[in-house]
Protein backbone atom coordinates (compact mmCIF):
# COMPACT_ATOMS: atom_id res chain seq x y z
CA UNK A 1 0.00 0.00 0.00
CA UNK A 2 1.62 3.25 -1.18
CA UNK A 3 -0.26 5.72 1.05
CA UNK A 4 1.02 5.97 4.65
CA UNK A 5 -2.40 7.32 5.67
CA UNK A 6 -4.25 4.31 4.27
CA UNK A 7 -1.65 2.00 5.80
CA UNK A 8 -2.26 3.64 9.17
CA UNK A 9 -6.00 3.04 8.79
CA UNK A 10 -5.37 -0.61 7.96
CA UNK A 11 -3.10 -1.03 10.99
CA UNK A 12 -5.67 0.64 13.25
CA UNK A 13 -8.44 -1.66 12.02
CA UNK A 14 -6.23 -4.70 12.51
CA UNK A 15 -5.60 -3.64 16.12
CA UNK A 16 -9.37 -3.37 16.59
CA UNK A 17 -9.67 -6.93 15.28
CA UNK A 18 -11.67 -6.16 12.15
CA UNK A 19 -11.91 -8.98 9.64
CA UNK A 20 -9.36 -8.89 6.83
CA UNK A 21 -12.01 -8.48 4.14
CA UNK A 22 -13.70 -5.70 6.11
CA UNK A 23 -10.37 -3.89 6.29
CA UNK A 24 -9.88 -4.24 2.54
CA UNK A 25 -13.41 -3.02 1.84
CA UNK A 26 -13.20 0.01 4.14
CA UNK A 27 -9.81 1.04 2.78
CA UNK A 28 -11.19 0.74 -0.75
CA UNK A 29 -14.07 3.14 -0.08
CA UNK A 30 -11.94 5.56 1.93
CA UNK A 31 -9.47 5.68 -0.95
CA UNK A 32 -12.35 6.36 -3.34
CA UNK A 33 -13.52 9.19 -1.11
CA UNK A 34 -10.04 10.75 -1.03
CA UNK A 35 -9.86 10.63 -4.83
CA UNK A 36 -13.34 12.19 -5.01
CA UNK A 37 -12.24 15.19 -2.91
CA UNK A 38 -9.22 15.64 -5.20
CA UNK A 39 -6.76 14.02 -2.77
CA UNK A 40 -7.31 16.56 -0.03
CA UNK A 41 -6.73 15.26 3.47
CA UNK A 42 -10.05 14.00 4.89
CA UNK A 43 -9.38 16.02 8.06
CA UNK A 44 -9.95 19.19 6.03
CA UNK A 45 -13.40 17.93 4.95
CA UNK A 46 -16.47 16.78 6.82
CA UNK A 47 -20.24 16.39 6.48
CA UNK A 48 -20.68 18.34 3.25
CA UNK A 49 -18.01 16.45 1.30
CA UNK A 50 -19.23 13.11 2.63
CA UNK A 51 -22.78 13.94 1.56
CA UNK A 52 -21.55 14.87 -1.91
CA UNK A 53 -19.58 11.63 -2.21
CA UNK A 54 -22.48 9.43 -1.10
CA UNK A 55 -24.81 11.23 -3.52
CA UNK A 56 -22.23 10.74 -6.27
CA UNK A 57 -22.29 7.00 -5.65
CA UNK A 58 -26.04 7.01 -6.30
CA UNK A 59 -26.34 9.63 -9.03
CA UNK A 60 -23.31 8.74 -11.13
CA UNK A 61 -22.44 5.14 -10.26
CA UNK A 62 -26.01 3.93 -9.61
CA UNK A 63 -24.91 1.74 -6.72
CA UNK A 64 -27.26 -0.45 -4.75
CA UNK A 65 -28.41 0.62 -1.26
CA UNK A 66 -26.28 -2.01 0.43
CA UNK A 67 -23.10 -0.89 -1.38
CA UNK A 68 -23.79 2.75 -0.56
CA UNK A 69 -24.32 1.73 3.06
CA UNK A 70 -20.93 0.00 3.17
CA UNK A 71 -19.26 3.16 1.85
CA UNK A 72 -21.06 5.19 4.54
CA UNK A 73 -19.88 2.77 7.24
CA UNK A 74 -16.30 3.13 6.03
CA UNK A 75 -16.47 6.93 6.26
CA UNK A 76 -18.15 6.80 9.66
CA UNK A 77 -15.21 4.70 10.87
CA UNK A 78 -12.74 7.10 9.30
CA UNK A 79 -14.09 10.21 11.01
CA UNK A 80 -14.93 8.52 14.32
CA UNK A 81 -11.90 6.32 14.98
CA UNK A 82 -9.16 7.86 12.83
CA UNK A 83 -9.85 11.60 12.74
CA UNK A 84 -11.77 11.83 16.04
CA UNK A 85 -14.34 14.09 14.40
CA UNK A 86 -17.60 12.12 14.11
CA UNK A 87 -19.99 12.76 11.24
CA UNK A 88 -23.45 14.15 11.82
CA UNK A 89 -26.21 11.65 12.54
CA UNK A 90 -28.42 13.48 10.03
CA UNK A 91 -26.41 13.43 6.83
CA UNK A 92 -28.36 14.75 3.87
CA UNK A 93 -27.53 12.80 0.72
CA UNK A 94 -29.35 11.10 -2.13
CA UNK A 95 -30.01 7.59 -0.90
CA UNK A 96 -30.03 4.78 -3.42
CA UNK A 97 -33.56 3.64 -4.25
CA UNK A 98 -32.67 0.55 -6.24
CA UNK A 99 -34.92 -2.31 -5.25
CA UNK A 100 -33.33 -5.25 -3.49
CA UNK A 101 -33.33 -8.47 -5.48
CA UNK A 102 -35.18 -11.54 -4.31
CA UNK A 103 -32.79 -14.42 -3.62
CA UNK A 104 -32.30 -17.02 -6.34
CA UNK A 105 -33.55 -20.39 -5.09
CA UNK A 106 -33.23 -23.83 -6.63
CA UNK A 107 -35.78 -26.60 -6.26
CA UNK A 108 -34.65 -29.75 -4.38
CA UNK A 109 -34.35 -31.58 -7.69
CA UNK A 110 -32.24 -28.79 -9.15
CA UNK A 111 -29.95 -28.87 -6.11
CA UNK A 112 -29.60 -32.64 -6.49
CA UNK A 113 -28.74 -32.30 -10.18
CA UNK A 114 -26.23 -29.53 -9.47
CA UNK A 115 -24.45 -31.51 -6.75
CA UNK A 116 -24.15 -34.51 -9.10
CA UNK A 117 -22.64 -32.31 -11.81
CA UNK A 118 -20.08 -30.48 -9.63
CA UNK A 119 -16.45 -31.55 -9.78
CA UNK A 120 -15.85 -34.30 -7.22
CA UNK A 121 -13.11 -32.27 -5.52
CA UNK A 122 -15.64 -29.61 -4.52
CA UNK A 123 -18.80 -31.59 -3.79
CA UNK A 124 -18.38 -31.67 0.00
CA UNK A 125 -18.01 -27.86 0.44
CA UNK A 126 -21.15 -27.41 -1.69
CA UNK A 127 -23.03 -30.06 0.28
CA UNK A 128 -22.16 -28.18 3.48
CA UNK A 129 -23.35 -24.87 2.02
CA UNK A 130 -26.71 -26.44 1.17
CA UNK A 131 -26.98 -28.88 4.06
CA UNK A 132 -26.03 -26.40 6.78
CA UNK A 133 -26.76 -23.02 5.19
CA UNK A 134 -23.13 -21.92 5.30
CA UNK A 135 -21.61 -19.00 3.45
CA UNK A 136 -18.75 -19.77 1.08
CA UNK A 137 -16.06 -18.30 3.34
CA UNK A 138 -17.52 -20.06 6.36
CA UNK A 139 -16.97 -23.37 4.58
CA UNK A 140 -13.43 -22.63 3.45
CA UNK A 141 -12.42 -21.42 6.93
CA UNK A 142 -13.72 -24.46 8.80
CA UNK A 143 -11.20 -26.02 11.19
CA UNK A 144 -11.16 -29.77 11.84
CA UNK A 145 -12.30 -29.25 15.43
CA UNK A 146 -15.36 -27.27 14.29
CA UNK A 147 -17.10 -30.49 13.24
CA UNK A 148 -18.99 -32.00 16.16
CA UNK A 149 -19.92 -35.59 15.26
CA UNK A 150 -21.39 -36.29 18.69
CA UNK A 151 -24.10 -33.62 18.47
CA UNK A 152 -24.31 -33.55 14.65
CA UNK A 153 -23.51 -29.87 14.37
CA UNK A 154 -20.89 -27.44 13.07
CA UNK A 155 -19.49 -24.56 15.08
CA UNK A 156 -19.03 -21.33 13.13
CA UNK A 157 -16.72 -18.84 14.83
CA UNK A 158 -16.47 -15.09 14.28
CA UNK A 159 -18.25 -15.06 10.95
CA UNK A 160 -19.95 -12.10 9.30
CA UNK A 161 -20.50 -9.34 11.84
CA UNK A 162 -18.06 -11.13 14.17
CA UNK A 163 -20.90 -13.47 15.19
CA UNK A 164 -20.60 -17.14 16.12
CA UNK A 165 -23.29 -19.79 15.87
CA UNK A 166 -23.96 -23.52 15.81
CA UNK A 167 -25.63 -25.07 12.76
CA UNK A 168 -27.05 -28.46 11.91
CA UNK A 169 -24.96 -31.17 10.27
CA UNK A 170 -26.55 -33.66 7.90
CA UNK A 171 -25.76 -37.18 9.15
CA UNK A 172 -25.37 -38.28 5.54
CA UNK A 173 -22.18 -36.21 5.27
CA UNK A 174 -20.39 -37.88 8.20
CA UNK A 175 -18.52 -40.52 6.11
CA UNK A 176 -17.35 -37.87 3.62
CA UNK A 177 -16.30 -35.53 6.44
CA UNK A 178 -14.28 -38.25 8.16
CA UNK A 179 -12.58 -39.00 4.86
CA UNK A 180 -11.83 -35.30 4.41
CA UNK A 181 -10.37 -35.11 7.93
CA UNK A 182 -8.11 -38.05 7.08
CA UNK A 183 -7.03 -36.19 3.93
CA UNK A 184 -6.27 -33.02 5.93
CA UNK A 185 -4.42 -35.11 8.51
CA UNK A 186 -2.09 -36.49 5.84
CA UNK A 187 -1.07 -32.92 4.95
CA UNK A 188 -0.63 -32.16 8.63
CA UNK A 189 1.67 -35.13 9.18
CA UNK A 190 3.80 -34.14 6.19
CA UNK A 191 4.00 -30.50 7.28
CA UNK A 192 5.16 -31.45 10.77
CA UNK A 193 8.37 -32.82 9.29
CA UNK A 194 9.08 -29.61 7.38
CA UNK A 195 11.53 -27.62 9.51
CA UNK A 196 10.35 -24.34 7.96
CA UNK A 197 6.67 -24.95 8.68
CA UNK A 198 5.39 -22.50 11.31
CA UNK A 199 1.94 -23.89 11.95
CA UNK A 200 -1.52 -22.92 10.82
CA UNK A 201 -2.74 -19.32 10.98
CA UNK A 202 -4.64 -18.38 14.13
CA UNK A 203 -6.70 -15.18 14.41
CA UNK A 204 -5.82 -12.31 16.70
CA UNK A 205 -3.74 -13.21 19.76
CA UNK A 206 -4.67 -16.88 19.97
CA UNK A 207 -1.24 -17.92 18.75
CA UNK A 208 0.33 -16.07 21.67
CA UNK A 209 -2.21 -17.28 24.20
CA UNK A 210 -1.90 -20.89 23.02
CA UNK A 211 1.66 -21.27 21.67
CA UNK A 212 1.21 -24.93 20.72
CA UNK A 213 -2.16 -24.44 18.98
CA UNK A 214 -0.72 -23.66 15.51
CA UNK A 215 0.75 -27.17 15.54
CA UNK A 216 -2.41 -28.85 16.85
CA UNK A 217 -4.33 -30.91 14.27
CA UNK A 218 -7.71 -29.63 15.47
CA UNK A 219 -6.84 -26.06 14.55
CA UNK A 220 -5.87 -26.93 10.99
CA UNK A 221 -8.23 -26.24 8.11
CA UNK A 222 -10.72 -28.92 7.12
CA UNK A 223 -10.15 -28.03 3.46
CA UNK A 224 -6.42 -27.32 3.21
CA UNK A 225 -4.68 -25.87 0.17
CA UNK A 226 -2.56 -28.24 -1.89
CA UNK A 227 0.59 -26.18 -1.44
CA UNK A 228 2.33 -24.38 1.39
CA UNK A 229 2.55 -20.62 1.08
CA UNK A 230 4.05 -17.61 2.82
CA UNK A 231 1.77 -15.66 5.15
CA UNK A 232 2.41 -12.09 3.87
CA UNK A 233 1.67 -10.47 7.23
CA UNK A 234 4.33 -12.32 9.22
CA UNK A 235 6.36 -13.99 6.44
CA UNK A 236 5.67 -17.44 7.89
CA UNK A 237 5.41 -20.68 5.92
CA UNK A 238 1.89 -22.04 6.39
CA UNK A 239 -0.78 -24.13 4.70
CA UNK A 240 -3.79 -21.94 4.02
CA UNK A 241 -7.33 -23.12 3.34
CA UNK A 242 -8.63 -23.96 -0.12
CA UNK A 243 -9.10 -21.01 -2.46
CA UNK A 244 -12.76 -20.02 -2.56
CA UNK A 245 -12.45 -19.06 -6.24
CA UNK A 246 -12.02 -22.70 -7.23
CA UNK A 247 -15.36 -23.55 -5.59
CA UNK A 248 -17.07 -20.64 -7.35
CA UNK A 249 -15.74 -21.84 -10.70
CA UNK A 250 -16.88 -25.40 -10.04
CA UNK A 251 -20.42 -24.22 -9.24
CA UNK A 252 -20.53 -21.95 -12.28
CA UNK A 253 -19.27 -24.68 -14.61
CA UNK A 254 -21.83 -27.18 -13.32
CA UNK A 255 -24.65 -24.63 -13.56
CA UNK A 256 -23.73 -23.76 -17.15
CA UNK A 257 -23.67 -27.44 -18.07
CA UNK A 258 -27.20 -27.92 -16.72
CA UNK A 259 -28.41 -24.72 -18.41
CA UNK A 260 -30.42 -23.50 -15.43
CA UNK A 261 -32.47 -20.44 -16.31
CA UNK A 262 -31.21 -18.88 -13.07
CA UNK A 263 -28.12 -16.99 -11.94
CA UNK A 264 -26.61 -19.68 -9.73
CA UNK A 265 -23.76 -18.90 -7.33
CA UNK A 266 -22.38 -20.50 -4.19
CA UNK A 267 -24.73 -18.33 -2.14
CA UNK A 268 -27.67 -19.93 -3.96
CA UNK A 269 -27.09 -23.02 -1.82
CA UNK A 270 -27.63 -20.94 1.33
CA UNK A 271 -30.77 -19.34 -0.12
CA UNK A 272 -32.11 -22.76 -1.06
CA UNK A 273 -31.31 -24.15 2.41
CA UNK A 274 -33.40 -21.44 4.10
CA UNK A 275 -36.29 -21.68 1.67
CA UNK A 276 -36.50 -25.46 1.81
CA UNK A 277 -36.47 -25.42 5.61
CA UNK A 278 -39.43 -23.03 5.60
CA UNK A 279 -41.22 -25.21 3.05
CA UNK A 280 -40.83 -28.17 5.38
CA UNK A 281 -42.52 -26.21 8.17
CA UNK A 282 -39.50 -25.00 10.14
CA UNK A 283 -40.12 -22.02 12.41
CA UNK A 284 -38.72 -18.79 11.00
CA UNK A 285 -36.85 -18.12 14.26
CA UNK A 286 -35.10 -21.46 13.87
CA UNK A 287 -34.09 -20.58 10.32
CA UNK A 288 -32.89 -17.18 11.56
CA UNK A 289 -30.61 -18.85 14.11
CA UNK A 290 -29.27 -21.32 11.56
CA UNK A 291 -28.40 -18.51 9.14
CA UNK A 292 -26.98 -16.24 11.84
CA UNK A 293 -29.22 -13.28 11.01
CA UNK A 294 -29.40 -10.57 13.67
CA UNK A 295 -32.83 -9.39 12.55
CA UNK A 296 -35.66 -11.78 11.69
CA UNK A 297 -36.74 -9.36 8.95
CA UNK A 298 -33.65 -10.43 7.00
CA UNK A 299 -34.84 -14.03 7.17
CA UNK A 300 -38.40 -13.15 6.19
CA UNK A 301 -37.35 -12.49 2.60
CA UNK A 302 -37.40 -16.26 2.07
CA UNK A 303 -41.12 -16.36 2.78
CA UNK A 304 -41.62 -14.53 -0.54
CA UNK A 305 -40.00 -17.21 -2.67
CA UNK A 306 -41.55 -20.38 -1.27
CA UNK A 307 -43.01 -22.90 -3.69
CA UNK A 308 -46.65 -22.15 -2.89
CA UNK A 309 -46.41 -18.64 -4.39
CA UNK A 310 -46.63 -15.21 -2.80
CA UNK A 311 -47.51 -15.77 0.88
CA UNK A 312 -49.32 -19.00 0.01
CA UNK A 313 -51.97 -17.26 -2.16
CA UNK A 314 -53.63 -19.57 -4.67
CA UNK A 315 -53.97 -18.07 -8.15
CA UNK A 316 -57.56 -17.82 -9.44
CA UNK A 317 -56.27 -19.10 -12.78
CA UNK A 318 -55.83 -22.50 -11.10
CA UNK A 319 -59.64 -22.77 -10.74
CA UNK A 320 -60.42 -22.22 -14.40
Short mmCIF file of C-alpha atoms in Angstrom, two decimals, residues 196-314:
data_model
loop_
_atom_site.label_atom_id
_atom_site.label_comp_id
_atom_site.label_asym_id
_atom_site.label_seq_id
_atom_site.Cartn_x
_atom_site.Cartn_y
_atom_site.Cartn_z
CA UNK A 196 10.35 -24.34 7.96
CA UNK A 197 6.67 -24.95 8.68
CA UNK A 198 5.39 -22.50 11.31
CA UNK A 199 1.94 -23.89 11.95
CA UNK A 200 -1.52 -22.92 10.82
CA UNK A 201 -2.74 -19.32 10.98
CA UNK A 202 -4.64 -18.38 14.13
CA UNK A 203 -6.70 -15.18 14.41
CA UNK A 204 -5.82 -12.31 16.70
CA UNK A 205 -3.74 -13.21 19.76
CA UNK A 206 -4.67 -16.88 19.97
CA UNK A 207 -1.24 -17.92 18.75
CA UNK A 208 0.33 -16.07 21.67
CA UNK A 209 -2.21 -17.28 24.20
CA UNK A 210 -1.90 -20.89 23.02
CA UNK A 211 1.66 -21.27 21.67
CA UNK A 212 1.21 -24.93 20.72
CA UNK A 213 -2.16 -24.44 18.98
CA UNK A 214 -0.72 -23.66 15.51
CA UNK A 215 0.75 -27.17 15.54
CA UNK A 216 -2.41 -28.85 16.85
CA UNK A 217 -4.33 -30.91 14.27
CA UNK A 218 -7.71 -29.63 15.47
CA UNK A 219 -6.84 -26.06 14.55
CA UNK A 220 -5.87 -26.93 10.99
CA UNK A 221 -8.23 -26.24 8.11
CA UNK A 222 -10.72 -28.92 7.12
CA UNK A 223 -10.15 -28.03 3.46
CA UNK A 224 -6.42 -27.32 3.21
CA UNK A 225 -4.68 -25.87 0.17
CA UNK A 226 -2.56 -28.24 -1.89
CA UNK A 227 0.59 -26.18 -1.44
CA UNK A 228 2.33 -24.38 1.39
CA UNK A 229 2.55 -20.62 1.08
CA UNK A 230 4.05 -17.61 2.82
CA UNK A 231 1.77 -15.66 5.15
CA UNK A 232 2.41 -12.09 3.87
CA UNK A 233 1.67 -10.47 7.23
CA UNK A 234 4.33 -12.32 9.22
CA UNK A 235 6.36 -13.99 6.44
CA UNK A 236 5.67 -17.44 7.89
CA UNK A 237 5.41 -20.68 5.92
CA UNK A 238 1.89 -22.04 6.39
CA UNK A 239 -0.78 -24.13 4.70
CA UNK A 240 -3.79 -21.94 4.02
CA UNK A 241 -7.33 -23.12 3.34
CA UNK A 242 -8.63 -23.96 -0.12
CA UNK A 243 -9.10 -21.01 -2.46
CA UNK A 244 -12.76 -20.02 -2.56
CA UNK A 245 -12.45 -19.06 -6.24
CA UNK A 246 -12.02 -22.70 -7.23
CA UNK A 247 -15.36 -23.55 -5.59
CA UNK A 248 -17.07 -20.64 -7.35
CA UNK A 249 -15.74 -21.84 -10.70
CA UNK A 250 -16.88 -25.40 -10.04
CA UNK A 251 -20.42 -24.22 -9.24
CA UNK A 252 -20.53 -21.95 -12.28
CA UNK A 253 -19.27 -24.68 -14.61
CA UNK A 254 -21.83 -27.18 -13.32
CA UNK A 255 -24.65 -24.63 -13.56
CA UNK A 256 -23.73 -23.76 -17.15
CA UNK A 257 -23.67 -27.44 -18.07
CA UNK A 258 -27.20 -27.92 -16.72
CA UNK A 259 -28.41 -24.72 -18.41
CA UNK A 260 -30.42 -23.50 -15.43
CA UNK A 261 -32.47 -20.44 -16.31
CA UNK A 262 -31.21 -18.88 -13.07
CA UNK A 263 -28.12 -16.99 -11.94
CA UNK A 264 -26.61 -19.68 -9.73
CA UNK A 265 -23.76 -18.90 -7.33
CA UNK A 266 -22.38 -20.50 -4.19
CA UNK A 267 -24.73 -18.33 -2.14
CA UNK A 268 -27.67 -19.93 -3.96
CA UNK A 269 -27.09 -23.02 -1.82
CA UNK A 270 -27.63 -20.94 1.33
CA UNK A 271 -30.77 -19.34 -0.12
CA UNK A 272 -32.11 -22.76 -1.06
CA UNK A 273 -31.31 -24.15 2.41
CA UNK A 274 -33.40 -21.44 4.10
CA UNK A 275 -36.29 -21.68 1.67
CA UNK A 276 -36.50 -25.46 1.81
CA UNK A 277 -36.47 -25.42 5.61
CA UNK A 278 -39.43 -23.03 5.60
CA UNK A 279 -41.22 -25.21 3.05
CA UNK A 280 -40.83 -28.17 5.38
CA UNK A 281 -42.52 -26.21 8.17
CA UNK A 282 -39.50 -25.00 10.14
CA UNK A 283 -40.12 -22.02 12.41
CA UNK A 284 -38.72 -18.79 11.00
CA UNK A 285 -36.85 -18.12 14.26
CA UNK A 286 -35.10 -21.46 13.87
CA UNK A 287 -34.09 -20.58 10.32
CA UNK A 288 -32.89 -17.18 11.56
CA UNK A 289 -30.61 -18.85 14.11
CA UNK A 290 -29.27 -21.32 11.56
CA UNK A 291 -28.40 -18.51 9.14
CA UNK A 292 -26.98 -16.24 11.84
CA UNK A 293 -29.22 -13.28 11.01
CA UNK A 294 -29.40 -10.57 13.67
CA UNK A 295 -32.83 -9.39 12.55
CA UNK A 296 -35.66 -11.78 11.69
CA UNK A 297 -36.74 -9.36 8.95
CA UNK A 298 -33.65 -10.43 7.00
CA UNK A 299 -34.84 -14.03 7.17
CA UNK A 300 -38.40 -13.15 6.19
CA UNK A 301 -37.35 -12.49 2.60
CA UNK A 302 -37.40 -16.26 2.07
CA UNK A 303 -41.12 -16.36 2.78
CA UNK A 304 -41.62 -14.53 -0.54
CA UNK A 305 -40.00 -17.21 -2.67
CA UNK A 306 -41.55 -20.38 -1.27
CA UNK A 307 -43.01 -22.90 -3.69
CA UNK A 308 -46.65 -22.15 -2.89
CA UNK A 309 -46.41 -18.64 -4.39
CA UNK A 310 -46.63 -15.21 -2.80
CA UNK A 311 -47.51 -15.77 0.88
CA UNK A 312 -49.32 -19.00 0.01
CA UNK A 313 -51.97 -17.26 -2.16
CA UNK A 314 -53.63 -19.57 -4.67
#
